[in-house]
């Protein structure tokens, strides 16, 4: 067997699932084998039973069974000997024992899933009280689907989600017709169906009728596995990728080196070693762009540089890395675009507009937010740093971006070190001009880590969160005014199209949302909301779009009928609109104050000029009518009887007081903003340190567990050797007795 075949077989027989999913799969396989009569040795069966009970129910607190029941007594004794072993440690030992007895158990488990996919009633034989990743029992009622249904009457058995799953279709189109409810997110998968491990900050993209999911972050461990969802059958499968080694320093070509199989990495201790192939390292915060028969993976955060042997040390982990995955051969390769290379980053957005990828924002290796724009021309593989006009968005990461009409780049939300945004920016890729379009409707709350995609003329956004809580709403932005040039001045409309339960899977950060054009629906996967998610959800927005279109049509008819009512010569305007019904900026209180101040100054100037005129210099030089009219004018401008000579100093004094008050307010605001930014930065740094310490603690505990397991194995080997040594010593003593007896017989024979 060749090395490539051996590595491929090893990668296929290794379970990629995290705990406790790996433990549940192992228990399921053992139960299935017992049901089929394929049992293990008695010692292994006893140990597996004890470890399973310890993982599910904890320490043994049951009374000792009746002494004559040998089987139950042996089970009780094996379980009680585990004493206070942690459930996670029991899970790990269970899987390890199964791997020793059956090295290809994961391959056999997958074959069992595929062979039983036609039986929707098959369920895991493990109790639902198995603890999850944080050690708390996992209850069936805590799932997002049950949480979303809280507050509603208890459904009948035929209307429960599980009953719907047993009758659901096996394709996306049929699921949309028979299962999905318009305006609600729904999980269409079977409860025991194969699915990727939980994650967030992963990347996804649609290629034909397949949804690709690559990499991500789970509990501080970066991933690089590739999963594909077949939308025609709604089934997941793990893809084994390969990659050509990097050419040696000083020369060499990829074609001269045989490809090597790349096993999916799930955050092992070897992740920090520099990579020697073009395979994707464990990454998070990267983007995927479908181009031809390849998926381009651009950027992302990694825990170690993979170019340290391919580039000079000073150039390692500096520039953006672009990899390509061939969807036919599943082979990774590295592209080398020219031009102005952007710095390496993660949490950025990459949007395909025509044949160009517009990369904006993100965080560098030091987690500093970026606000620059780069363009990758896929036709000639050149990076560009274009010159833009207008006001670009501030630096941010974890924002949402989308393309519309193959011309406009939309950017919404995101966050910096301590702030989240809810602003909307549009880049016209033909003129390279940034703008903040006018909007109407209630704008969404500030958020970061959300995702969205465009369906028709509507941009749907879901998930995300801010410094307060997760965002439970799914919002939509009507982009139709951008479609035609005569509607560019019409505001874009925000609306809320769905509300989810606070703990549902869609209320997560770091998820992906992909539009399925041929089905006119949205798919979401993954995320983190206090728990890492692996749920696939479908959203059907057709009816919402049709309602909005009818509302726009009715509004247009009402506007046309209203425009025909006014008589000739009379112009009807609306607040905030000009004569052409275009939105205009309303006056702020400061603008109104400045207008009144200018009016007072003009009145003061005109009255001063009147007092200095010859007509008012002498009462005998003018007629009584002039004096009367002058006095009337003065009374009209000064109804309170105050002299205008004193009005100018009064206005000046008020203006100075107002200006000093404004300066004080601005100074206080600046100090508060600086203090808030400093506190937010310190809080973010402390959170990151806490996360890093927690991850280090988990790894240390894992190493301690491995060391304890190794020590236990060595103790067992030592005990076995001691037993063997005792047996050999006993045999040696018998041999000595036999030699003495033989010598005695020899002496007796010689005497005779």
XYZ file of C-alpha atoms in Angstrom:
752
model
C 0.000 0.000 0.000
C 1.375 3.437 -0.962
C 1.841 6.264 1.500
C -0.929 8.258 -0.165
C -3.381 5.374 0.140
C -2.390 4.829 3.769
C -2.919 8.481 4.640
C -6.246 8.490 2.825
C -7.405 5.416 4.713
C -6.313 6.962 8.013
C -8.126 10.230 7.291
C -11.303 8.354 6.414
C -11.178 6.201 9.559
C -10.602 9.121 11.942
C -13.681 10.680 13.510
C -13.667 14.483 12.911
C -16.462 15.203 15.404
C -15.782 16.971 18.711
C -16.974 15.755 22.085
C -19.691 14.877 23.049
C -20.781 14.146 19.448
C -17.900 11.721 18.997
C -18.953 9.868 22.161
C -22.578 9.677 21.012
C -21.495 8.264 17.654
C -19.339 5.659 19.392
C -22.182 4.597 21.707
C -24.519 4.345 18.739
C -22.103 2.064 16.908
C -21.659 -0.203 19.948
C -25.427 -0.507 20.407
C -25.924 -1.264 16.723
C -23.252 -3.947 16.767
C -24.815 -5.572 19.836
C -28.206 -5.538 18.118
C -26.645 -7.255 15.108
C -24.875 -9.841 17.272
C -21.400 -8.374 16.693
C -20.322 -7.996 20.289
C -16.874 -7.444 21.791
C -15.023 -9.439 24.402
C -16.596 -9.700 27.837
C -13.894 -7.519 29.432
C -14.352 -4.825 26.781
C -18.143 -4.946 27.028
C -17.942 -4.507 30.808
C -15.554 -1.563 30.530
C -17.652 0.085 27.810
C -20.783 -0.240 29.936
C -19.107 1.299 32.990
C -17.648 4.209 31.033
C -20.968 4.910 29.305
C -22.851 5.002 32.610
C -20.167 7.244 34.142
C -20.398 9.680 31.188
C -24.198 9.785 31.203
C -25.179 9.474 34.882
C -21.980 10.323 36.746
C -20.669 8.373 39.730
C -22.418 5.151 40.725
C -24.990 5.775 43.432
C -27.142 2.685 42.848
C -27.321 -0.036 45.529
C -25.386 -3.220 44.980
C -27.549 -5.834 43.197
C -28.408 -9.232 44.576
C -25.288 -11.338 45.009
C -26.471 -14.288 42.909
C -26.958 -12.037 39.852
C -23.406 -12.368 38.561
C -23.813 -10.189 35.460
C -25.416 -7.244 37.252
C -22.931 -7.512 40.112
C -20.022 -7.360 37.680
C -21.521 -4.302 35.950
C -22.109 -2.553 39.280
C -18.597 -3.290 40.484
C -17.027 -2.039 37.245
C -19.065 1.160 37.386
C -18.414 1.823 41.088
C -14.652 1.438 40.597
C -14.636 4.580 38.433
C -15.592 6.600 41.541
C -15.509 10.389 40.781
C -14.154 10.263 37.233
C -15.275 13.294 35.199
C -17.885 12.632 32.475
C -15.636 14.119 29.797
C -12.790 11.812 30.819
C -15.179 8.848 30.708
C -16.234 9.846 27.185
C -12.625 10.059 26.059
C -11.713 6.673 27.550
C -14.827 5.134 25.981
C -13.823 6.307 22.508
C -10.206 5.294 23.051
C -11.203 1.796 24.128
C -13.428 1.485 21.070
C -10.570 2.621 18.827
C -8.326 -0.064 20.337
C -10.931 -2.749 19.777
C -12.158 -1.480 16.385
C -9.738 0.958 14.667
C -12.083 1.550 11.692
C -15.137 2.215 13.837
C -15.852 5.656 12.318
C -15.863 4.242 8.795
C -18.269 1.512 9.912
C -20.447 4.140 11.650
C -20.682 6.207 8.437
C -21.602 3.121 6.423
C -24.345 2.415 8.962
C -25.699 5.960 8.620
C -25.797 5.743 4.838
C -27.461 2.316 4.883
C -30.114 3.487 7.377
C -30.821 6.890 5.805
C -34.159 5.604 4.536
C -35.380 4.969 8.094
C -36.360 8.315 9.643
C -37.462 6.732 12.933
C -34.005 5.542 13.892
C -32.658 7.496 16.876
C -29.635 7.484 19.112
C -29.849 5.005 21.986
C -28.101 7.485 24.288
C -30.026 9.401 26.905
C -30.715 13.060 26.158
C -29.074 14.013 29.443
C -25.546 13.603 28.054
C -23.633 16.703 29.110
C -22.656 19.175 26.436
C -19.338 20.918 26.008
C -19.675 23.033 29.176
C -20.579 20.113 31.408
C -24.290 20.885 31.802
C -26.915 18.351 30.809
C -28.264 18.810 27.322
C -32.034 18.776 27.287
C -34.139 18.070 24.225
C -36.355 21.054 25.017
C -33.413 23.451 24.801
C -33.063 23.184 21.025
C -33.640 26.293 18.918
C -36.768 24.884 17.333
C -38.383 24.283 20.728
C -37.233 27.661 21.997
C -38.790 29.375 19.019
C -42.073 27.665 19.749
C -42.261 28.816 23.363
C -45.374 30.688 24.263
C -47.556 28.881 21.721
C -50.042 26.108 22.478
C -48.657 22.594 22.727
C -48.854 21.074 19.231
C -50.286 17.705 18.508
C -47.870 14.809 17.899
C -48.379 15.082 14.168
C -47.496 18.770 14.218
C -44.287 18.537 16.243
C -40.979 19.254 14.490
C -39.954 15.629 14.842
C -43.137 14.480 13.138
C -42.568 16.967 10.358
C -39.065 15.612 9.900
C -40.351 12.070 9.517
C -42.569 13.253 6.682
C -40.242 15.831 5.161
C -38.949 15.724 1.615
C -35.415 14.835 0.634
C -34.755 17.869 -1.594
C -34.615 21.605 -1.020
C -37.433 22.367 -3.439
C -39.792 19.855 -1.844
C -38.822 21.076 1.622
C -39.787 24.622 0.647
C -43.164 23.374 -0.597
C -44.072 21.056 2.259
C -42.164 22.071 5.406
C -41.029 25.704 5.344
C -43.221 28.457 6.733
C -42.934 31.796 4.971
C -41.181 34.403 7.112
C -39.661 31.942 9.629
C -36.316 30.198 9.956
C -36.611 26.389 10.044
C -34.156 23.517 10.500
C -34.966 20.944 7.776
C -32.425 18.283 8.785
C -33.047 14.974 10.526
C -32.113 15.011 14.249
C -29.544 12.217 13.773
C -28.331 13.280 10.331
C -24.632 13.666 9.656
C -23.510 17.303 9.854
C -20.316 19.335 10.268
C -18.956 20.032 13.751
C -20.137 23.277 15.401
C -18.230 26.427 14.423
C -18.342 30.143 13.724
C -16.256 32.620 11.688
C -16.242 30.034 8.897
C -16.675 30.684 5.184
C -19.264 29.362 2.763
C -20.328 29.710 -0.843
C -22.749 28.171 -3.290
C -21.511 26.259 -6.336
C -24.364 24.930 -8.437
C -26.552 22.830 -6.154
C -23.860 22.390 -3.490
C -23.068 24.560 -0.468
C -19.408 24.490 0.595
C -18.384 25.162 4.228
C -14.675 25.590 4.976
C -12.783 26.169 8.231
C -13.920 28.237 11.187
C -13.404 28.519 14.924
C -14.689 26.164 17.623
C -13.705 26.841 21.211
C -10.555 28.717 20.201
C -9.416 25.946 17.860
C -9.203 26.808 14.196
C -10.485 24.330 11.599
C -9.606 23.626 7.980
C -12.058 20.878 7.040
C -14.228 21.070 3.914
C -17.900 20.053 4.057
C -20.388 20.003 1.189
C -24.185 20.114 1.466
C -25.994 18.527 -1.467
C -29.127 20.644 -1.865
C -30.850 17.990 -3.984
C -30.767 15.462 -1.132
C -30.037 17.730 1.881
C -27.123 15.558 2.969
C -23.697 16.583 4.255
C -20.428 14.856 3.430
C -16.815 15.548 4.401
C -14.409 16.168 1.534
C -10.862 14.834 1.708
C -8.645 17.396 0.019
C -5.125 17.167 -1.325
C -2.445 19.742 -1.984
C 0.852 19.948 -3.780
C 3.875 20.667 -1.582
C 5.403 24.097 -1.758
C 8.418 24.256 -4.040
C 11.767 24.244 -2.262
C 13.485 27.492 -1.487
C 15.431 28.657 -4.496
C 13.343 27.049 -7.225
C 11.105 24.209 -8.192
C 7.667 23.836 -9.717
C 4.453 22.430 -8.319
C 4.115 20.024 -11.262
C 7.399 18.337 -10.363
C 6.155 17.183 -6.949
C 3.580 14.494 -6.245
C 0.443 15.661 -4.393
C -0.006 14.700 -0.765
C -3.270 13.981 1.003
C -4.289 16.665 3.510
C -6.102 15.318 6.549
C -8.607 17.773 8.097
C -7.111 19.479 11.128
C -9.289 20.277 14.118
C -6.899 22.344 16.197
C -4.296 19.723 17.079
C -1.001 20.521 18.730
C 0.754 20.298 15.365
C -1.157 23.308 14.036
C 1.638 25.655 15.010
C 4.154 23.961 12.721
C 4.850 25.769 9.450
C 3.042 24.157 6.565
C 4.995 22.550 3.734
C 2.086 22.277 1.296
C -0.422 24.580 -0.329
C -3.215 23.125 1.826
C -5.385 25.502 3.801
C -4.096 25.821 7.375
C -6.629 25.933 10.223
C -8.226 29.339 9.643
C -11.081 31.577 10.763
C -12.439 34.875 9.466
C -11.581 34.101 5.819
C -13.815 34.508 2.753
C -14.814 32.226 -0.122
C -15.422 33.388 -3.695
C -16.692 31.048 -6.420
C -14.831 31.578 -9.681
C -15.085 29.093 -12.533
C -14.433 25.584 -11.241
C -12.596 26.808 -8.159
C -13.303 28.303 -4.777
C -10.935 31.115 -3.857
C -10.116 31.291 -0.151
C -8.755 34.751 0.668
C -7.121 35.760 3.943
C -8.179 34.676 7.394
C -6.663 34.409 10.866
C -4.274 31.512 11.503
C -2.268 30.552 14.552
C 0.996 30.276 12.634
C 2.398 31.420 9.310
C 2.516 28.797 6.583
C 4.923 30.665 4.359
C 7.906 30.740 6.704
C 9.767 28.182 4.557
C 8.507 29.591 1.272
C 9.187 33.274 1.880
C 11.763 35.232 3.793
C 11.196 35.618 7.501
C 10.535 39.334 7.204
C 7.851 38.680 4.586
C 6.099 35.853 6.468
C 2.465 36.529 7.398
C 2.526 40.029 5.874
C 0.565 39.900 2.636
C -2.822 38.456 1.819
C -2.793 34.749 0.923
C -5.044 33.548 -1.910
C -5.687 29.811 -2.229
C -7.809 27.974 -4.782
C -9.712 24.716 -4.216
C -10.584 22.806 -7.378
C -14.133 21.548 -6.851
C -13.547 18.581 -9.191
C -10.196 17.270 -7.943
C -10.508 18.749 -4.421
C -6.911 19.905 -4.615
C -5.566 23.079 -3.007
C -3.184 25.396 -4.809
C -1.727 28.819 -4.073
C -2.231 31.760 -6.417
C 0.285 34.573 -6.743
C -1.517 37.750 -7.848
C 0.577 40.777 -8.713
C 0.033 44.449 -8.060
C -0.412 46.137 -4.688
C -0.790 43.264 -2.224
C -3.072 43.933 0.769
C -1.863 43.088 4.275
C -2.968 39.796 5.770
C -6.206 40.070 7.765
C -9.335 38.289 8.936
C -12.950 39.290 9.527
C -13.003 41.212 6.252
C -15.585 41.088 3.483
C -14.948 39.983 -0.081
C -17.654 40.675 -2.641
C -17.601 39.551 -6.265
C -18.828 42.314 -8.611
C -18.391 41.277 -12.222
C -14.923 39.747 -12.455
C -13.475 41.683 -9.523
C -13.389 40.903 -5.810
C -13.822 43.986 -3.603
C -12.099 43.413 -0.277
C -12.925 45.820 2.554
C -12.159 46.145 6.257
C -11.190 43.363 8.628
C -8.606 43.027 11.389
C -4.865 42.577 11.025
C -2.773 40.104 13.008
C -2.763 42.493 15.996
C -6.613 42.651 15.874
C -6.615 46.280 14.785
C -9.612 47.198 12.596
C -8.890 48.211 9.019
C -10.783 50.586 6.731
C -8.959 50.219 3.414
C -10.332 48.932 0.108
C -8.534 46.553 -2.260
C -9.695 45.069 -5.549
C -8.562 41.727 -6.997
C -9.061 41.558 -10.764
C -9.639 37.871 -11.479
C -9.176 38.340 -15.221
C -5.464 39.213 -14.965
C -4.879 38.286 -11.284
C -3.785 41.723 -10.153
C -4.374 43.457 -6.820
C -5.320 47.137 -6.934
C -5.678 49.878 -4.329
C -8.176 52.143 -6.104
C -8.634 55.855 -5.561
C -12.133 56.571 -4.240
C -14.195 59.697 -3.718
C -16.860 60.521 -1.176
C -16.805 59.493 2.473
C -15.657 55.875 2.958
C -16.831 53.798 5.923
C -14.767 53.954 9.125
C -12.475 51.042 9.963
C -14.421 47.946 10.980
C -14.611 44.153 10.860
C -17.316 41.478 11.087
C -19.584 43.571 8.849
C -21.909 42.462 6.066
C -21.347 43.244 2.397
C -23.202 42.381 -0.796
C -23.333 43.232 -4.487
C -26.374 44.583 -6.339
C -27.031 44.992 -10.064
C -23.390 44.027 -10.792
C -22.502 47.621 -9.932
C -23.109 48.587 -6.312
C -21.173 47.365 -3.280
C -23.235 47.530 -0.066
C -21.659 47.628 3.405
C -23.671 47.544 6.635
C -22.780 47.378 10.311
C -19.701 45.777 11.792
C -17.606 46.766 14.761
C -14.357 48.361 15.838
C -12.538 47.710 19.101
C -15.387 48.784 21.388
C -18.216 50.020 19.143
C -20.791 48.467 16.839
C -22.276 50.269 13.844
C -25.631 50.354 12.065
C -24.625 52.650 9.208
C -25.124 51.892 5.522
C -22.605 52.712 2.794
C -22.831 52.188 -0.970
C -19.887 52.136 -3.385
C -20.627 52.753 -7.052
C -17.995 50.570 -8.718
C -18.313 52.499 -11.985
C -17.459 55.895 -10.467
C -15.686 54.530 -7.315
C -17.699 56.948 -5.172
C -18.751 56.165 -1.586
C -22.111 57.491 -0.379
C -24.543 57.125 2.524
C -27.950 56.745 0.875
C -31.066 58.132 2.506
C -33.229 55.481 4.184
C -36.692 55.309 5.646
C -38.274 52.906 8.071
C -36.846 51.904 11.435
C -33.110 51.190 10.972
C -31.675 47.996 12.472
C -29.897 48.079 15.809
C -26.079 48.274 15.757
C -24.568 44.858 15.234
C -21.465 42.915 14.229
C -20.956 39.312 13.197
C -24.164 39.272 11.140
C -24.541 37.978 7.593
C -26.858 38.405 4.651
C -27.425 38.065 0.930
C -29.493 39.615 -1.836
C -32.640 37.905 -3.170
C -34.135 39.827 -6.071
C -34.200 43.507 -5.092
C -33.972 42.866 -1.328
C -30.955 42.538 0.924
C -31.752 40.255 3.875
C -29.621 40.438 7.046
C -29.763 38.034 9.992
C -27.892 37.317 13.211
C -25.150 39.369 14.787
C -24.958 41.085 18.135
C -23.623 44.092 19.977
C -22.244 44.923 23.408
C -25.702 44.400 24.921
C -27.270 41.290 23.410
C -27.784 39.252 20.273
C -29.997 40.562 17.483
C -33.178 38.508 17.166
C -34.590 40.268 14.107
C -34.130 39.458 10.442
C -34.223 42.731 8.522
C -34.633 43.533 4.846
C -33.493 46.524 2.790
C -35.391 47.370 -0.389
C -32.746 48.154 -3.029
C -35.082 48.802 -5.962
C -34.437 52.604 -6.006
C -30.839 51.819 -7.025
C -31.979 49.766 -9.994
C -32.934 52.744 -12.188
C -31.256 56.111 -12.523
C -34.493 58.107 -12.173
C -35.011 56.700 -8.652
C -31.540 57.349 -7.248
C -32.915 60.086 -4.993
C -35.633 57.829 -3.550
C -34.725 56.530 -0.074
C -34.075 52.857 0.564
C -36.570 51.189 2.891
C -35.732 49.157 6.006
C -38.223 46.616 7.340
C -38.256 43.748 9.844
C -39.366 40.476 8.268
C -38.879 37.960 11.086
C -38.290 37.656 14.833
C -36.569 34.668 16.428
C -36.291 33.372 19.973
C -33.288 34.828 21.876
C -31.525 31.453 22.149
C -32.254 30.141 18.656
C -29.422 29.272 16.308
C -30.096 32.189 13.956
C -29.423 34.652 16.805
C -25.677 34.054 16.530
C -22.518 35.867 15.584
C -20.109 34.614 12.952
C -22.724 32.691 10.950
C -23.071 32.578 7.168
C -26.190 33.354 5.108
C -26.307 32.289 1.458
C -29.024 32.967 -1.102
C -30.211 30.080 -3.283
C -31.259 31.866 -6.512
C -33.093 29.000 -8.200
C -35.143 28.325 -5.027
C -35.463 32.010 -3.977
C -34.645 31.228 -0.358
C -31.860 31.757 2.193
C -29.700 29.197 4.003
C -27.784 29.850 7.218
C -25.257 27.686 9.023
C -23.177 27.839 12.191
C -22.560 30.752 14.543
C -22.005 31.346 18.242
C -24.547 32.625 20.783
C -23.033 31.268 23.977
C -22.951 27.885 22.307
C -21.271 26.855 19.074
C -23.870 26.009 16.455
C -23.994 23.393 13.685
C -27.602 23.970 12.634
C -28.687 24.464 9.035
C -31.742 26.727 8.659
C -33.909 27.787 5.716
C -35.781 31.063 5.266
C -38.463 31.503 2.588
C -39.068 35.202 1.772
C -41.150 35.109 -1.442
C -44.454 36.198 0.111
C -42.743 39.052 1.953
C -41.246 40.322 -1.267
C -44.575 40.186 -3.086
C -46.256 42.114 -0.263
C -43.597 44.802 -0.422
C -43.969 45.046 -4.201
C -47.730 45.494 -3.842
C -47.161 48.163 -1.200
C -44.822 50.040 -3.529
C -47.368 49.775 -6.342
C -50.174 51.075 -4.107
C -47.954 53.903 -2.889
C -47.175 54.828 -6.497
C -50.867 54.894 -7.423
C -51.667 57.017 -4.367
C -48.870 59.434 -5.247
C -50.143 59.737 -8.816
C -53.707 60.438 -7.664
C -52.468 62.985 -5.112
C -50.386 64.771 -7.741
C -53.453 65.184 -9.973
C -55.613 66.876 -7.280
C -53.913 70.302 -6.789
C -55.174 73.180 -8.917
C -53.038 74.896 -11.487
C -50.676 77.450 -10.021
C -50.606 75.804 -6.577
C -47.678 73.671 -5.589
C -48.028 70.989 -2.922
C -44.943 69.994 -1.011
C -44.330 67.605 1.865
C -42.148 68.148 4.913
C -38.619 67.064 4.110
C -39.295 67.104 0.327
C -38.570 69.658 -2.367
C -40.816 70.608 -5.298
C -39.760 67.446 -7.139
C -40.625 65.253 -4.122
C -36.989 64.467 -3.494
C -35.785 64.100 0.100
C -34.036 67.140 1.501
C -32.242 67.635 4.794
C -34.388 69.096 7.575
C -33.155 72.066 9.632
C -31.442 71.264 12.880
C -31.962 73.477 16.002
C -28.568 75.010 15.350
C -29.585 75.975 11.784
C -32.810 77.564 13.083
C -30.852 79.560 15.688
C -28.422 80.847 13.032
C -31.354 81.880 10.801
C -33.012 83.868 13.610
C -29.675 85.457 14.490
C -29.121 86.642 10.914
C -32.665 88.048 10.813
C -32.054 89.986 14.045
C -28.797 91.367 12.681
C -30.479 92.512 9.466
C -33.239 94.234 11.419
C -30.678 95.898 13.671
C -28.709 97.155 10.675
C -31.769 98.589 8.921
C -32.943 100.426 12.056
C -29.520 101.879 12.704
C -29.491 103.185 9.165
C -32.881 104.825 9.699
C -31.737 106.630 12.855
C -28.723 107.973 10.985
C -30.758 109.210 8.010
C -31.273 112.997 7.490
C -35.001 112.537 7.844
C -34.570 111.526 11.484
C -31.719 113.932 12.246
C -34.087 116.908 12.754
C -37.840 116.755 13.421
C -38.380 119.879 11.336
C -36.862 118.515 8.114
C -39.576 116.001 7.440
C -43.312 115.814 7.412
C -45.496 114.382 10.124
C -46.286 111.458 7.864
C -42.605 110.540 7.658
C -42.251 110.586 11.433
C -45.407 108.549 11.833
C -44.298 105.949 9.332
C -40.836 105.851 10.916
C -42.316 105.375 14.352
C -44.619 102.663 12.992
C -41.684 100.869 11.460
C -39.774 101.123 14.717
C -42.734 99.823 16.699
C -43.151 96.976 14.248
C -39.510 95.891 14.654
C -39.377 96.657 18.359
C -42.811 95.827 19.769
C -41.487 95.564 23.311
C -40.452 99.187 23.350
C -36.748 98.330 23.708
C -34.180 100.477 21.927
C -32.223 98.736 19.150
C -29.032 100.340 20.380
C -29.127 97.895 23.321
C -30.214 94.859 21.296
C -26.856 94.296 19.608
C -24.869 93.887 22.890
C -27.593 91.646 24.265
C -27.451 89.387 21.233
C -23.665 89.352 21.380
C -23.735 88.399 25.057
C -26.237 85.582 24.425
C -24.184 84.346 21.494
C -21.011 84.282 23.597
C -22.744 82.421 26.398
C -24.181 79.889 23.949
C -20.823 79.417 22.276
C -19.057 78.879 25.602
C -21.743 76.378 26.638
C -21.341 74.530 23.336
C -17.577 74.441 23.790
C -17.958 73.020 27.282
C -20.386 70.350 26.028
C -18.044 69.404 23.196
C -15.120 69.192 25.594
C -17.076 66.931 27.947
C -18.212 64.792 25.008
C -14.642 64.395 23.790
C -13.447 63.398 27.247
C -16.308 60.920 27.610
C -15.608 59.458 24.163
C -11.915 59.043 24.968
C -12.726 57.423 28.313
C -15.294 55.146 26.677
C -12.860 54.118 23.964
C -10.122 53.439 26.519
C -12.477 51.415 28.722
C -13.784 49.511 25.722
C -10.282 48.737 24.502
C -9.245 47.513 27.948
C -12.401 45.399 28.189
C -11.794 43.835 24.781
C -8.179 43.083 25.666
C -9.240 41.522 28.962
C -11.834 39.408 27.170
C -9.264 38.225 24.671
C -6.838 37.424 27.457
C -9.590 35.507 29.241
C -10.424 33.592 26.070
C -6.751 32.803 25.515
C -6.359 31.669 29.123
C -9.459 29.501 28.863
C -8.175 27.908 25.676
C -4.775 27.335 27.304
C -6.521 25.819 30.333
C -8.518 23.470 28.116
C -5.381 22.393 26.298
C -3.540 21.932 29.604
C -6.403 19.843 30.970
C -6.362 17.784 27.793
C -2.620 17.221 28.145
C -3.083 16.271 31.791
C -5.839 13.846 30.801
C -3.621 12.322 28.144
C -0.765 12.050 30.622
C -3.056 10.415 33.194
C -4.334 8.002 30.570
C -0.778 7.197 29.520
C 0.186 6.741 33.159
C -2.771 4.418 33.645
C -1.716 2.396 30.622
C 1.835 2.198 31.901
C 0.595 1.123 35.324
C -1.506 -1.581 33.713
C 1.507 -2.727 31.701
C 3.632 -2.685 34.848
C 1.061 -4.752 36.713
C 0.912 -7.206 33.837
C 4.692 -7.461 33.796
C 4.745 -8.010 37.557
C 2.205 -10.815 37.204
C 4.244 -12.349 34.410
C 7.414 -12.024 36.476
C 5.751 -13.713 39.437
C 4.639 -16.598 37.214
C 8.123 -16.956 35.787
C 9.662 -16.941 39.267
C 7.226 -19.625 40.332
C 8.170 -21.729 37.302
C 11.853 -21.160 38.036
C 11.418 -22.410 41.610
C 9.686 -25.498 40.254
C 12.556 -26.014 37.832
C 15.032 -25.860 40.723
C 13.036 -28.476 42.633
C 12.965 -30.692 39.556
C 16.716 -30.308 39.114
C 17.283 -31.321 42.749
C 14.999 -34.323 42.338
C 16.766 -35.277 39.113
C 20.157 -35.019 40.796
C 18.874 -37.224 43.623
C 17.753 -39.867 41.109
C 21.130 -39.721 39.369
C 22.959 -40.313 42.647
C 20.661 -43.219 43.490
C 21.272 -44.737 40.062
C 25.064 -44.492 40.447
C 24.961 -46.169 43.845
C 23.013 -49.034 42.406
